[in-house]
mmCIF file of C-alpha atoms in Angstrom:
data_model
loop_
_atom_site.group_PDB
_atom_site.id
_atom_site.type_symbol
_atom_site.label_atom_id
_atom_site.label_comp_id
_atom_site.label_asym_id
_atom_site.label_seq_id
_atom_site.Cartn_x
_atom_site.Cartn_y
_atom_site.Cartn_z
ATOM 1 C CA MET A 1 -66.698 -41.271 26.852
ATOM 2 C CA SER A 2 -64.596 -44.228 25.776
ATOM 3 C CA THR A 3 -64.429 -47.281 28.054
ATOM 4 C CA SER A 4 -60.681 -47.438 27.326
ATOM 5 C CA PRO A 5 -58.682 -44.955 29.463
ATOM 6 C CA ALA A 6 -56.051 -44.657 26.728
ATOM 7 C CA LEU A 7 -58.613 -43.900 24.021
ATOM 8 C CA ALA A 8 -60.472 -41.501 26.314
ATOM 9 C CA GLU A 9 -57.317 -39.475 26.957
ATOM 10 C CA ALA A 10 -56.274 -39.590 23.299
ATOM 11 C CA GLN A 11 -59.701 -38.297 22.259
ATOM 12 C CA ALA A 12 -59.597 -35.547 24.884
ATOM 13 C CA ARG A 13 -56.181 -34.443 23.631
ATOM 14 C CA GLY A 14 -57.322 -34.283 20.010
ATOM 15 C CA LEU A 15 -55.015 -37.100 18.882
ATOM 16 C CA ILE A 16 -57.740 -39.130 17.133
ATOM 17 C CA LYS A 17 -59.727 -38.380 13.974
ATOM 18 C CA ASP A 18 -61.256 -41.714 12.900
ATOM 19 C CA VAL A 19 -61.219 -45.339 14.076
ATOM 20 C CA THR A 20 -62.196 -48.253 11.851
ATOM 21 C CA ASP A 21 -64.183 -50.020 14.604
ATOM 22 C CA LEU A 22 -64.296 -47.938 17.785
ATOM 23 C CA SER A 23 -66.338 -50.342 19.910
ATOM 24 C CA GLY A 24 -64.186 -53.281 18.813
ATOM 25 C CA LEU A 25 -60.982 -51.401 19.595
ATOM 26 C CA GLU A 26 -62.332 -50.341 23.003
ATOM 27 C CA ALA A 27 -63.043 -53.993 23.794
ATOM 28 C CA ALA A 28 -59.562 -55.067 22.646
ATOM 29 C CA MET A 29 -57.928 -52.358 24.755
ATOM 30 C CA GLN A 30 -59.410 -53.665 27.981
ATOM 31 C CA SER A 31 -56.162 -55.651 28.007
ATOM 32 C CA SER A 32 -52.765 -54.635 26.687
ATOM 33 C CA ILE A 33 -52.396 -54.428 22.898
ATOM 34 C CA SER A 34 -49.555 -53.629 20.487
ATOM 35 C CA ALA A 35 -49.906 -50.663 18.131
ATOM 36 C CA TYR A 36 -47.583 -49.223 15.494
ATOM 37 C CA ALA A 37 -46.925 -46.111 13.469
ATOM 38 C CA GLY A 38 -44.615 -45.859 10.470
ATOM 39 C CA PHE A 39 -42.004 -43.191 9.718
ATOM 40 C CA ASP A 40 -40.302 -43.229 6.309
ATOM 41 C CA PRO A 41 -36.725 -41.821 6.331
ATOM 42 C CA THR A 42 -37.243 -39.467 3.375
ATOM 43 C CA ALA A 43 -35.221 -36.709 5.092
ATOM 44 C CA GLY A 44 -32.325 -36.506 7.523
ATOM 45 C CA SER A 45 -34.647 -35.787 10.454
ATOM 46 C CA LEU A 46 -38.207 -36.059 11.600
ATOM 47 C CA HIS A 47 -40.067 -32.739 11.793
ATOM 48 C CA ILE A 48 -42.703 -31.489 14.229
ATOM 49 C CA GLY A 49 -45.485 -32.842 12.026
ATOM 50 C CA HIS A 50 -44.299 -36.288 13.209
ATOM 51 C CA LEU A 51 -44.871 -35.402 16.859
ATOM 52 C CA ALA A 52 -48.604 -36.269 16.767
ATOM 53 C CA PRO A 53 -48.090 -40.041 16.199
ATOM 54 C CA ILE A 54 -45.116 -40.000 18.584
ATOM 55 C CA MET A 55 -47.234 -38.413 21.312
ATOM 56 C CA LEU A 56 -49.962 -41.022 20.764
ATOM 57 C CA LEU A 57 -47.446 -43.884 20.983
ATOM 58 C CA ARG A 58 -46.100 -42.397 24.240
ATOM 59 C CA LEU A 59 -49.657 -42.069 25.589
ATOM 60 C CA LEU A 60 -50.398 -45.723 24.808
ATOM 61 C CA ALA A 61 -47.243 -46.759 26.651
ATOM 62 C CA ARG A 62 -48.274 -44.739 29.734
ATOM 63 C CA HIS A 63 -51.536 -46.693 29.768
ATOM 64 C CA GLY A 64 -49.818 -50.072 29.650
ATOM 65 C CA HIS A 65 -50.008 -50.798 25.924
ATOM 66 C CA ARG A 66 -47.030 -51.677 23.710
ATOM 67 C CA PRO A 67 -46.058 -49.170 20.999
ATOM 68 C CA ILE A 68 -43.921 -50.092 17.992
ATOM 69 C CA ALA A 69 -42.299 -47.716 15.496
ATOM 70 C CA ILE A 70 -41.410 -48.671 11.929
ATOM 71 C CA ALA A 71 -38.547 -46.857 10.242
ATOM 72 C CA GLY A 72 -39.308 -47.647 6.619
ATOM 73 C CA GLY A 73 -36.005 -48.423 4.952
ATOM 74 C CA VAL A 74 -37.826 -50.098 2.045
ATOM 75 C CA THR A 75 -40.935 -47.912 1.799
ATOM 76 C CA ALA A 76 -38.701 -44.819 1.681
ATOM 77 C CA GLN A 77 -37.260 -46.174 -1.569
ATOM 78 C CA ILE A 78 -40.682 -45.787 -3.194
ATOM 79 C CA GLY A 79 -42.346 -42.839 -1.474
ATOM 80 C CA ASP A 80 -45.914 -42.731 -0.225
ATOM 81 C CA PRO A 81 -48.180 -41.001 -2.784
ATOM 82 C CA SER A 82 -50.817 -40.176 -0.128
ATOM 83 C CA GLY A 83 -51.490 -36.475 0.169
ATOM 84 C CA ARG A 84 -49.039 -35.575 -2.595
ATOM 85 C CA THR A 85 -49.705 -33.976 -5.969
ATOM 86 C CA GLU A 86 -46.533 -35.372 -7.525
ATOM 87 C CA ALA A 87 -43.935 -38.067 -6.919
ATOM 88 C CA ARG A 88 -41.180 -37.618 -4.370
ATOM 89 C CA ALA A 89 -37.622 -37.351 -5.621
ATOM 90 C CA LEU A 90 -36.059 -40.808 -5.343
ATOM 91 C CA LEU A 91 -33.234 -41.063 -2.809
ATOM 92 C CA SER A 92 -30.048 -43.044 -3.275
ATOM 93 C CA PRO A 93 -29.453 -46.110 -1.058
ATOM 94 C CA SER A 94 -26.702 -44.248 0.824
ATOM 95 C CA GLU A 95 -29.034 -41.291 1.498
ATOM 96 C CA ILE A 96 -31.718 -43.624 2.805
ATOM 97 C CA ASP A 97 -29.200 -45.410 5.038
ATOM 98 C CA ARG A 98 -28.034 -42.099 6.549
ATOM 99 C CA ASN A 99 -31.587 -40.892 7.065
ATOM 100 C CA LEU A 100 -32.627 -44.238 8.513
ATOM 101 C CA ALA A 101 -29.854 -44.196 11.094
ATOM 102 C CA ARG A 102 -30.717 -40.671 12.207
ATOM 103 C CA ILE A 103 -34.486 -41.043 12.532
ATOM 104 C CA THR A 104 -34.013 -44.383 14.296
ATOM 105 C CA GLU A 105 -31.939 -42.530 16.917
ATOM 106 C CA GLN A 106 -34.633 -39.863 17.219
ATOM 107 C CA LEU A 107 -37.439 -42.390 17.622
ATOM 108 C CA GLU A 108 -35.497 -44.391 20.200
ATOM 109 C CA ALA A 109 -34.814 -41.231 22.212
ATOM 110 C CA LEU A 110 -38.426 -40.030 22.070
ATOM 111 C CA LEU A 111 -40.134 -43.384 22.645
ATOM 112 C CA GLY A 112 -37.764 -44.954 25.171
ATOM 113 C CA GLN A 113 -35.820 -48.175 25.334
ATOM 114 C CA HIS A 114 -38.895 -50.384 25.735
ATOM 115 C CA THR A 115 -40.362 -49.358 22.369
ATOM 116 C CA PRO A 116 -38.888 -51.324 19.450
ATOM 117 C CA VAL A 117 -37.924 -49.316 16.367
ATOM 118 C CA LEU A 118 -37.889 -51.737 13.437
ATOM 119 C CA ASP A 119 -36.605 -51.348 9.876
ATOM 120 C CA ASN A 120 -39.028 -52.956 7.412
ATOM 121 C CA SER A 121 -36.153 -54.048 5.189
ATOM 122 C CA ARG A 122 -35.914 -56.965 7.645
ATOM 123 C CA TRP A 123 -39.019 -58.461 5.999
ATOM 124 C CA LEU A 124 -39.296 -56.551 2.722
ATOM 125 C CA GLY A 125 -35.686 -56.969 1.637
ATOM 126 C CA GLN A 126 -34.713 -57.776 -1.923
ATOM 127 C CA ALA A 127 -34.270 -61.500 -1.324
ATOM 128 C CA LEU A 128 -37.747 -61.740 0.221
ATOM 129 C CA MET A 129 -39.606 -59.796 -2.477
ATOM 130 C CA PRO A 130 -40.665 -62.750 -4.707
ATOM 131 C CA ALA A 131 -42.241 -64.529 -1.733
ATOM 132 C CA PHE A 132 -43.897 -61.293 -0.693
ATOM 133 C CA LEU A 133 -45.448 -60.829 -4.129
ATOM 134 C CA ARG A 134 -46.794 -64.391 -4.224
ATOM 135 C CA GLU A 135 -48.452 -64.080 -0.805
ATOM 136 C CA ILE A 136 -49.607 -60.460 -0.719
ATOM 137 C CA ALA A 137 -50.372 -59.257 -4.241
ATOM 138 C CA PRO A 138 -53.193 -61.750 -5.031
ATOM 139 C CA HIS A 139 -55.284 -60.178 -2.264
ATOM 140 C CA PHE A 140 -55.273 -56.716 -3.878
ATOM 141 C CA SER A 141 -57.441 -55.983 -6.897
ATOM 142 C CA VAL A 142 -56.285 -53.284 -9.302
ATOM 143 C CA SER A 143 -59.813 -51.812 -9.423
ATOM 144 C CA ARG A 144 -59.841 -51.286 -5.669
ATOM 145 C CA MET A 145 -56.359 -49.779 -5.670
ATOM 146 C CA LEU A 146 -57.429 -47.384 -8.426
ATOM 147 C CA SER A 147 -60.323 -46.192 -6.274
ATOM 148 C CA ALA A 148 -58.031 -45.023 -3.449
ATOM 149 C CA GLU A 149 -58.231 -41.248 -3.080
ATOM 150 C CA SER A 150 -54.453 -40.764 -3.314
ATOM 151 C CA VAL A 151 -54.431 -42.653 -6.632
ATOM 152 C CA SER A 152 -57.614 -41.274 -8.184
ATOM 153 C CA GLU A 153 -56.620 -37.665 -7.504
ATOM 154 C CA ARG A 154 -53.253 -38.177 -9.174
ATOM 155 C CA LEU A 155 -54.836 -39.929 -12.157
ATOM 156 C CA ASP A 156 -57.213 -36.993 -12.590
ATOM 157 C CA SER A 157 -54.314 -34.565 -12.583
ATOM 158 C CA CYS A 158 -51.785 -34.003 -15.329
ATOM 159 C CA LYS A 159 -49.066 -35.513 -13.102
ATOM 160 C CA GLY A 160 -50.377 -39.082 -13.073
ATOM 161 C CA ILE A 161 -48.898 -41.751 -10.806
ATOM 162 C CA SER A 162 -45.995 -44.104 -11.397
ATOM 163 C CA ALA A 163 -46.216 -47.882 -11.107
ATOM 164 C CA LEU A 164 -43.646 -47.589 -8.302
ATOM 165 C CA GLU A 165 -45.902 -45.371 -6.176
ATOM 166 C CA PHE A 166 -48.924 -47.480 -7.074
ATOM 167 C CA PHE A 167 -47.153 -50.379 -5.376
ATOM 168 C CA TYR A 168 -46.718 -48.530 -2.052
ATOM 169 C CA PRO A 169 -50.011 -49.594 -0.335
ATOM 170 C CA LEU A 170 -49.042 -53.261 -0.736
ATOM 171 C CA LEU A 171 -45.812 -52.665 1.150
ATOM 172 C CA GLN A 172 -47.604 -50.864 3.967
ATOM 173 C CA ALA A 173 -50.144 -53.678 4.211
ATOM 174 C CA ALA A 174 -47.279 -56.173 4.345
ATOM 175 C CA ASP A 175 -45.824 -54.228 7.287
ATOM 176 C CA PHE A 176 -49.081 -54.560 9.221
ATOM 177 C CA LEU A 177 -49.404 -58.274 8.427
ATOM 178 C CA THR A 178 -45.811 -58.941 9.459
ATOM 179 C CA LEU A 179 -46.191 -57.064 12.751
ATOM 180 C CA PHE A 180 -49.457 -58.900 13.419
ATOM 181 C CA ARG A 181 -47.653 -62.216 12.991
ATOM 182 C CA ARG A 182 -44.406 -61.383 14.782
ATOM 183 C CA GLU A 183 -45.487 -58.914 17.448
ATOM 184 C CA GLY A 184 -49.209 -59.560 17.873
ATOM 185 C CA CYS A 185 -49.834 -55.995 16.652
ATOM 186 C CA VAL A 186 -53.534 -55.258 16.067
ATOM 187 C CA LEU A 187 -53.604 -51.460 15.629
ATOM 188 C CA GLN A 188 -52.042 -49.218 12.986
ATOM 189 C CA ILE A 189 -51.821 -45.445 13.551
ATOM 190 C CA GLY A 190 -51.471 -42.980 10.685
ATOM 191 C CA GLY A 191 -52.378 -39.544 9.422
ATOM 192 C CA SER A 192 -55.820 -38.864 8.014
ATOM 193 C CA ASP A 193 -54.406 -39.315 4.491
ATOM 194 C CA GLN A 194 -53.473 -42.926 5.375
ATOM 195 C CA TRP A 195 -57.051 -44.206 5.742
ATOM 196 C CA SER A 196 -57.067 -46.199 2.496
ATOM 197 C CA ASN A 197 -53.620 -47.707 3.139
ATOM 198 C CA ILE A 198 -54.623 -48.740 6.663
ATOM 199 C CA LEU A 199 -57.816 -50.377 5.420
ATOM 200 C CA GLY A 200 -55.706 -52.399 2.978
ATOM 201 C CA GLY A 201 -53.630 -53.825 5.830
ATOM 202 C CA ILE A 202 -56.708 -54.637 7.915
ATOM 203 C CA GLU A 203 -58.321 -56.450 4.989
ATOM 204 C CA LEU A 204 -55.103 -58.358 4.272
ATOM 205 C CA ILE A 205 -54.937 -59.605 7.886
ATOM 206 C CA ARG A 206 -58.589 -60.664 7.680
ATOM 207 C CA ARG A 207 -58.057 -62.582 4.453
ATOM 208 C CA VAL A 208 -54.717 -64.232 5.255
ATOM 209 C CA GLU A 209 -55.049 -64.806 8.999
ATOM 210 C CA GLY A 210 -58.821 -64.681 9.477
ATOM 211 C CA ALA A 211 -58.233 -62.200 12.291
ATOM 212 C CA LYS A 212 -59.462 -58.786 13.387
ATOM 213 C CA ALA A 213 -57.243 -55.711 13.273
ATOM 214 C CA PHE A 214 -57.912 -52.005 13.680
ATOM 215 C CA GLY A 215 -56.890 -48.677 12.234
ATOM 216 C CA LEU A 216 -56.756 -45.220 13.800
ATOM 217 C CA THR A 217 -56.087 -41.968 11.977
ATOM 218 C CA GLN A 218 -55.025 -38.621 13.352
ATOM 219 C CA PRO A 219 -56.149 -35.195 12.164
ATOM 220 C CA LEU A 220 -53.915 -33.051 10.014
ATOM 221 C CA VAL A 221 -52.727 -30.433 12.493
ATOM 222 C CA THR A 222 -53.023 -26.882 11.234
ATOM 223 C CA THR A 223 -52.528 -23.539 12.930
ATOM 224 C CA ALA A 224 -55.334 -21.053 13.631
ATOM 225 C CA ASN A 225 -54.694 -19.360 10.267
ATOM 226 C CA GLY A 226 -54.998 -22.654 8.385
ATOM 227 C CA ALA A 227 -51.279 -23.226 7.750
ATOM 228 C CA LYS A 228 -49.918 -26.771 7.888
ATOM 229 C CA MET A 229 -48.279 -27.393 11.249
ATOM 230 C CA GLY A 230 -44.519 -26.966 11.273
ATOM 231 C CA LYS A 231 -44.215 -25.111 7.982
ATOM 232 C CA THR A 232 -42.559 -21.694 8.109
ATOM 233 C CA ALA A 233 -41.197 -19.289 5.542
ATOM 234 C CA SER A 234 -37.847 -21.045 5.807
ATOM 235 C CA GLY A 235 -39.269 -24.578 5.612
ATOM 236 C CA ALA A 236 -40.010 -27.341 8.101
ATOM 237 C CA VAL A 237 -39.251 -27.172 11.815
ATOM 238 C CA TRP A 238 -36.965 -30.169 12.311
ATOM 239 C CA LEU A 239 -36.411 -32.252 15.435
ATOM 240 C CA ASP A 240 -32.670 -32.386 14.680
ATOM 241 C CA ALA A 241 -30.808 -29.511 16.339
ATOM 242 C CA GLY A 242 -28.404 -29.380 13.400
ATOM 243 C CA MET A 243 -31.293 -28.547 11.060
ATOM 244 C CA THR A 244 -33.367 -26.292 13.356
ATOM 245 C CA ASP A 245 -31.322 -24.947 16.260
ATOM 246 C CA ASP A 246 -32.590 -25.029 19.849
ATOM 247 C CA GLN A 247 -33.453 -21.333 20.028
ATOM 248 C CA ALA A 248 -35.395 -21.361 16.748
ATOM 249 C CA PHE A 249 -37.188 -24.541 17.851
ATOM 250 C CA PHE A 250 -38.150 -22.994 21.201
ATOM 251 C CA GLN A 251 -39.171 -19.748 19.542
ATOM 252 C CA PHE A 252 -41.485 -21.534 17.118
ATOM 253 C CA TRP A 253 -43.579 -22.747 20.046
ATOM 254 C CA ARG A 254 -43.205 -19.496 21.976
ATOM 255 C CA ASN A 255 -44.718 -17.661 18.988
ATOM 256 C CA THR A 256 -47.846 -19.848 18.931
ATOM 257 C CA ASP A 257 -51.036 -17.966 18.069
ATOM 258 C CA ASP A 258 -53.202 -17.263 21.126
ATOM 259 C CA ALA A 259 -56.011 -19.359 19.619
ATOM 260 C CA ASP A 260 -53.749 -22.445 19.336
ATOM 261 C CA VAL A 261 -52.154 -22.504 22.797
ATOM 262 C CA GLY A 262 -54.621 -24.801 24.572
ATOM 263 C CA ARG A 263 -54.877 -27.187 21.623
ATOM 264 C CA PHE A 264 -51.113 -27.449 21.264
ATOM 265 C CA LEU A 265 -50.698 -28.044 25.013
ATOM 266 C CA ARG A 266 -53.038 -31.034 24.678
ATOM 267 C CA LEU A 267 -51.469 -32.365 21.477
ATOM 268 C CA PHE A 268 -47.763 -31.863 22.073
ATOM 269 C CA THR A 269 -47.195 -32.010 25.843
ATOM 270 C CA GLU A 270 -47.927 -34.499 28.604
ATOM 271 C CA ILE A 271 -49.204 -31.898 31.046
ATOM 272 C CA PRO A 272 -52.310 -33.360 32.778
ATOM 273 C CA LEU A 273 -55.550 -32.352 31.103
ATOM 274 C CA ALA A 274 -56.914 -30.768 34.288
ATOM 275 C CA LYS A 275 -53.874 -28.476 34.447
ATOM 276 C CA ILE A 276 -54.251 -27.571 30.764
ATOM 277 C CA ALA A 277 -57.888 -26.635 31.392
ATOM 278 C CA GLU A 278 -56.640 -24.312 34.124
ATOM 279 C CA LEU A 279 -54.008 -22.778 31.825
ATOM 280 C CA GLU A 280 -56.660 -22.173 29.170
ATOM 281 C CA THR A 281 -58.421 -19.732 31.492
ATOM 282 C CA VAL A 282 -55.406 -17.390 31.400
ATOM 283 C CA THR A 283 -55.896 -14.318 29.235
ATOM 284 C CA GLY A 284 -54.157 -11.072 28.348
ATOM 285 C CA SER A 285 -50.478 -10.656 29.120
ATOM 286 C CA GLY A 286 -50.587 -13.816 31.265
ATOM 287 C CA LEU A 287 -50.720 -15.852 28.047
ATOM 288 C CA ASN A 288 -47.014 -15.147 27.530
ATOM 289 C CA ALA A 289 -46.185 -17.353 30.527
ATOM 290 C CA VAL A 290 -48.442 -20.103 29.167
ATOM 291 C CA LYS A 291 -46.692 -19.917 25.790
ATOM 292 C CA GLU A 292 -43.352 -20.165 27.593
ATOM 293 C CA ARG A 293 -44.651 -23.280 29.343
ATOM 294 C CA LEU A 294 -45.656 -24.787 25.980
ATOM 295 C CA ALA A 295 -42.287 -23.992 24.384
ATOM 296 C CA ARG A 296 -40.366 -25.261 27.401
ATOM 297 C CA GLU A 297 -42.296 -28.560 27.575
ATOM 298 C CA VAL A 298 -41.941 -29.404 23.872
ATOM 299 C CA THR A 299 -38.268 -28.359 23.754
ATOM 300 C CA ARG A 300 -37.532 -30.415 26.877
ATOM 301 C CA LEU A 301 -39.194 -33.458 25.305
ATOM 302 C CA VAL A 302 -37.398 -33.183 21.968
ATOM 303 C CA ARG A 303 -34.063 -31.529 22.843
ATOM 304 C CA GLY A 304 -33.665 -32.302 26.543
ATOM 305 C CA PRO A 305 -33.938 -30.307 29.803
ATOM 306 C CA ALA A 306 -30.639 -28.413 29.399
ATOM 307 C CA ALA A 307 -31.533 -27.142 25.919
ATOM 308 C CA ALA A 308 -35.009 -26.119 27.103
ATOM 309 C CA GLU A 309 -33.672 -24.113 30.059
ATOM 310 C CA LYS A 310 -30.989 -22.427 27.962
ATOM 311 C CA ALA A 311 -33.518 -21.471 25.277
ATOM 312 C CA LEU A 312 -35.921 -20.152 27.905
ATOM 313 C CA THR A 313 -33.220 -17.999 29.483
ATOM 314 C CA SER A 314 -32.213 -16.602 26.092
ATOM 315 C CA ALA A 315 -35.816 -15.886 25.132
ATOM 316 C CA ARG A 316 -36.463 -14.039 28.380
ATOM 317 C CA ALA A 317 -33.344 -11.941 27.868
ATOM 318 C CA LEU A 318 -34.627 -10.938 24.439
ATOM 319 C CA PHE A 319 -38.169 -10.157 25.465
ATOM 320 C CA SER A 320 -37.111 -8.205 28.550
ATOM 321 C CA GLY A 321 -34.472 -6.241 26.650
ATOM 322 C CA GLU A 322 -31.871 -7.258 29.221
ATOM 323 C CA GLY A 323 -29.129 -8.380 26.924
ATOM 324 C CA ALA A 324 -30.080 -9.750 23.568
ATOM 325 C CA ALA A 325 -26.380 -9.855 22.813
ATOM 326 C CA SER A 326 -25.961 -12.732 25.253
ATOM 327 C CA ALA A 327 -28.862 -14.794 23.941
ATOM 328 C CA ASP A 328 -28.180 -18.063 22.105
ATOM 329 C CA LEU A 329 -29.827 -17.124 18.811
ATOM 330 C CA GLN A 330 -30.291 -18.659 15.407
ATOM 331 C CA ALA A 331 -27.284 -17.664 13.313
ATOM 332 C CA ILE A 332 -27.523 -15.982 9.908
ATOM 333 C CA GLU A 333 -24.181 -16.507 8.197
ATOM 334 C CA VAL A 334 -23.094 -13.926 5.632
ATOM 335 C CA GLY A 335 -20.067 -14.442 3.400
ATOM 336 C CA SER A 336 -17.430 -11.733 3.588
ATOM 337 C CA ALA A 337 -17.101 -11.729 -0.221
ATOM 338 C CA GLU A 338 -20.818 -11.181 -0.827
ATOM 339 C CA LEU A 339 -20.841 -8.516 1.876
ATOM 340 C CA ALA A 340 -18.024 -6.681 0.111
ATOM 341 C CA ALA A 341 -19.888 -6.947 -3.207
ATOM 342 C CA GLY A 342 -22.992 -5.378 -1.670
ATOM 343 C CA LEU A 343 -25.686 -7.344 0.142
ATOM 344 C CA SER A 344 -29.058 -5.883 1.100
ATOM 345 C CA LEU A 345 -30.655 -6.414 4.479
ATOM 346 C CA ALA A 346 -33.879 -7.386 2.671
ATOM 347 C CA ALA A 347 -32.088 -10.238 0.872
ATOM 348 C CA VAL A 348 -30.665 -11.546 4.149
ATOM 349 C CA LEU A 349 -34.046 -11.415 5.913
ATOM 350 C CA HIS A 350 -35.581 -13.435 3.091
ATOM 351 C CA ARG A 351 -32.710 -15.942 3.081
ATOM 352 C CA ALA A 352 -33.072 -16.507 6.836
ATOM 353 C CA GLY A 353 -36.827 -17.098 6.613
ATOM 354 C CA LEU A 354 -37.635 -13.900 8.511
ATOM 355 C CA ALA A 355 -39.621 -12.629 5.514
ATOM 356 C CA ASP A 356 -41.523 -14.477 2.783
ATOM 357 C CA SER A 357 -39.818 -12.541 -0.024
ATOM 358 C CA ARG A 358 -37.419 -9.678 -0.598
ATOM 359 C CA GLY A 359 -40.377 -7.429 -1.328
ATOM 360 C CA ALA A 360 -41.990 -8.412 1.966
ATOM 361 C CA ALA A 361 -38.691 -7.725 3.747
ATOM 362 C CA ARG A 362 -38.457 -4.247 2.216
ATOM 363 C CA ARG A 363 -42.011 -3.511 3.347
ATOM 364 C CA LEU A 364 -41.164 -4.679 6.870
ATOM 365 C CA ILE A 365 -38.193 -2.320 6.944
ATOM 366 C CA GLN A 366 -40.196 0.565 5.497
ATOM 367 C CA ASN A 367 -42.919 0.068 8.128
ATOM 368 C CA GLY A 368 -40.416 0.169 10.987
ATOM 369 C CA GLY A 369 -40.571 -3.522 11.804
ATOM 370 C CA VAL A 370 -36.839 -4.310 11.638
ATOM 371 C CA ARG A 371 -34.116 -3.449 14.148
ATOM 372 C CA ILE A 372 -30.406 -4.213 14.320
ATOM 373 C CA ASP A 373 -29.106 -4.328 17.880
ATOM 374 C CA GLY A 374 -32.251 -2.534 18.972
ATOM 375 C CA LYS A 375 -31.905 0.339 16.486
ATOM 376 C CA LYS A 376 -34.667 0.692 13.920
ATOM 377 C CA VAL A 377 -33.665 0.415 10.246
ATOM 378 C CA ASP A 378 -35.773 2.689 8.017
ATOM 379 C CA ASP A 379 -34.089 2.389 4.609
ATOM 380 C CA PRO A 380 -35.684 -0.452 2.539
ATOM 381 C CA GLY A 381 -32.583 -0.569 0.338
ATOM 382 C CA ALA A 382 -30.107 -0.683 3.221
ATOM 383 C CA GLU A 383 -26.978 -2.751 2.610
ATOM 384 C CA LEU A 384 -25.138 -4.597 5.356
ATOM 385 C CA LEU A 385 -21.787 -3.273 6.536
ATOM 386 C CA PRO A 386 -18.862 -5.237 8.019
ATOM 387 C CA ALA A 387 -19.756 -3.888 11.472
ATOM 388 C CA ILE A 388 -22.814 -6.196 11.572
ATOM 389 C CA ASP A 389 -20.718 -9.181 12.698
ATOM 390 C CA GLY A 390 -22.279 -10.516 15.919
ATOM 391 C CA GLN A 391 -25.186 -8.066 15.924
ATOM 392 C CA THR A 392 -28.809 -9.088 16.502
ATOM 393 C CA VAL A 393 -31.452 -8.525 13.841
ATOM 394 C CA SER A 394 -35.041 -8.411 15.098
ATOM 395 C CA VAL A 395 -38.222 -8.607 13.042
ATOM 396 C CA GLY A 396 -41.108 -7.415 15.160
ATOM 397 C CA LYS A 397 -41.054 -8.443 18.813
ATOM 398 C CA LYS A 398 -40.796 -12.200 18.425
ATOM 399 C CA ARG A 399 -38.240 -13.105 15.743
ATOM 400 C CA HIS A 400 -34.547 -12.599 16.359
ATOM 401 C CA ALA A 401 -31.306 -13.892 14.861
ATOM 402 C CA ARG A 402 -27.592 -13.192 15.060
ATOM 403 C CA LEU A 403 -25.685 -11.956 12.006
ATOM 404 C CA LEU A 404 -22.283 -13.598 11.554
ATOM 405 C CA ILE A 405 -19.657 -12.899 8.895
ATOM 406 C CA ARG A 406 -17.833 -15.950 7.522
ATOM 407 C CA SER A 407 -14.890 -16.040 5.133
#
């Protein structure tokens, strides 16, 4: 067991994969330290894959340490090659600015007013780049950068890697050095694919400042069936309610596989570990209440108490059969013109992410797995009629949405 209460709890919750120097970090954490995690604004919202570092930053704060979040306005202009088989599409400056503003709001809401959220353009801006290159670049050898897993894998593939992406680890190391100097930050947190980048920052601090710093990586969170956490047939599960509505967000957690419930309670909630151990003893139909607790806790954290209670009420109405029509469901919008031209139910199920393909949707219908307003649909080629406006489509027992006609 770790001698640091914060590390001990983080380990027990499954929030840690590797630490560069565990005994050294334990010693440093006998007093308060500053730690940071970076979030590049490559989309208009964070998604639930970002919750693991957020939960660790919150845990550190509860134990008296000082978390810092970086919203990478500059690093987003390049794109981290780690864990990717090809380069990200480059965003325009206006897109990055919009994304930056939104994820900054999300981080501030999730981490609280005492956690600074900093934009690295404050120290990596265009005017500062020549000085950055003179100070930082001499400490990085090309041979070492080529040996990084994210680089070597891309070089071995037919995709290759651009000089722009190749430059990314230097920027991340510069972030760590800057935070060490300005904020006394000695710990960087990242995903397991960030190990090489984190080591670069630690080595830079050692060379330039002659000081000790630490790195901590987190495991890639996957579901019981091996799928990457937060990926569904319709794409990522976003923290922004405008991109994934409250009911769909709640339902994602409510539909957690039985084998994942205890692990997700530890990773994504702040329920005490002793209580989680108690909840893990629940079996059979009682697991539904535990899944509700998981969904309620995560939705409350991300969307607020009112959204969590409303989603819970709607979900209970659906599962009890006591008025699905009143539930606040994900909307599937159908154009009146395409409806008039002939639109199959299978196509709509695929579009809404309720089936992986049109063929899969037709098989679901044929096997009796689809209902509209509680009535089973048995024709795989069924087309939607104008009367569907406002009706509820259900796939199995757990996935529901409302069909809406729009001009």
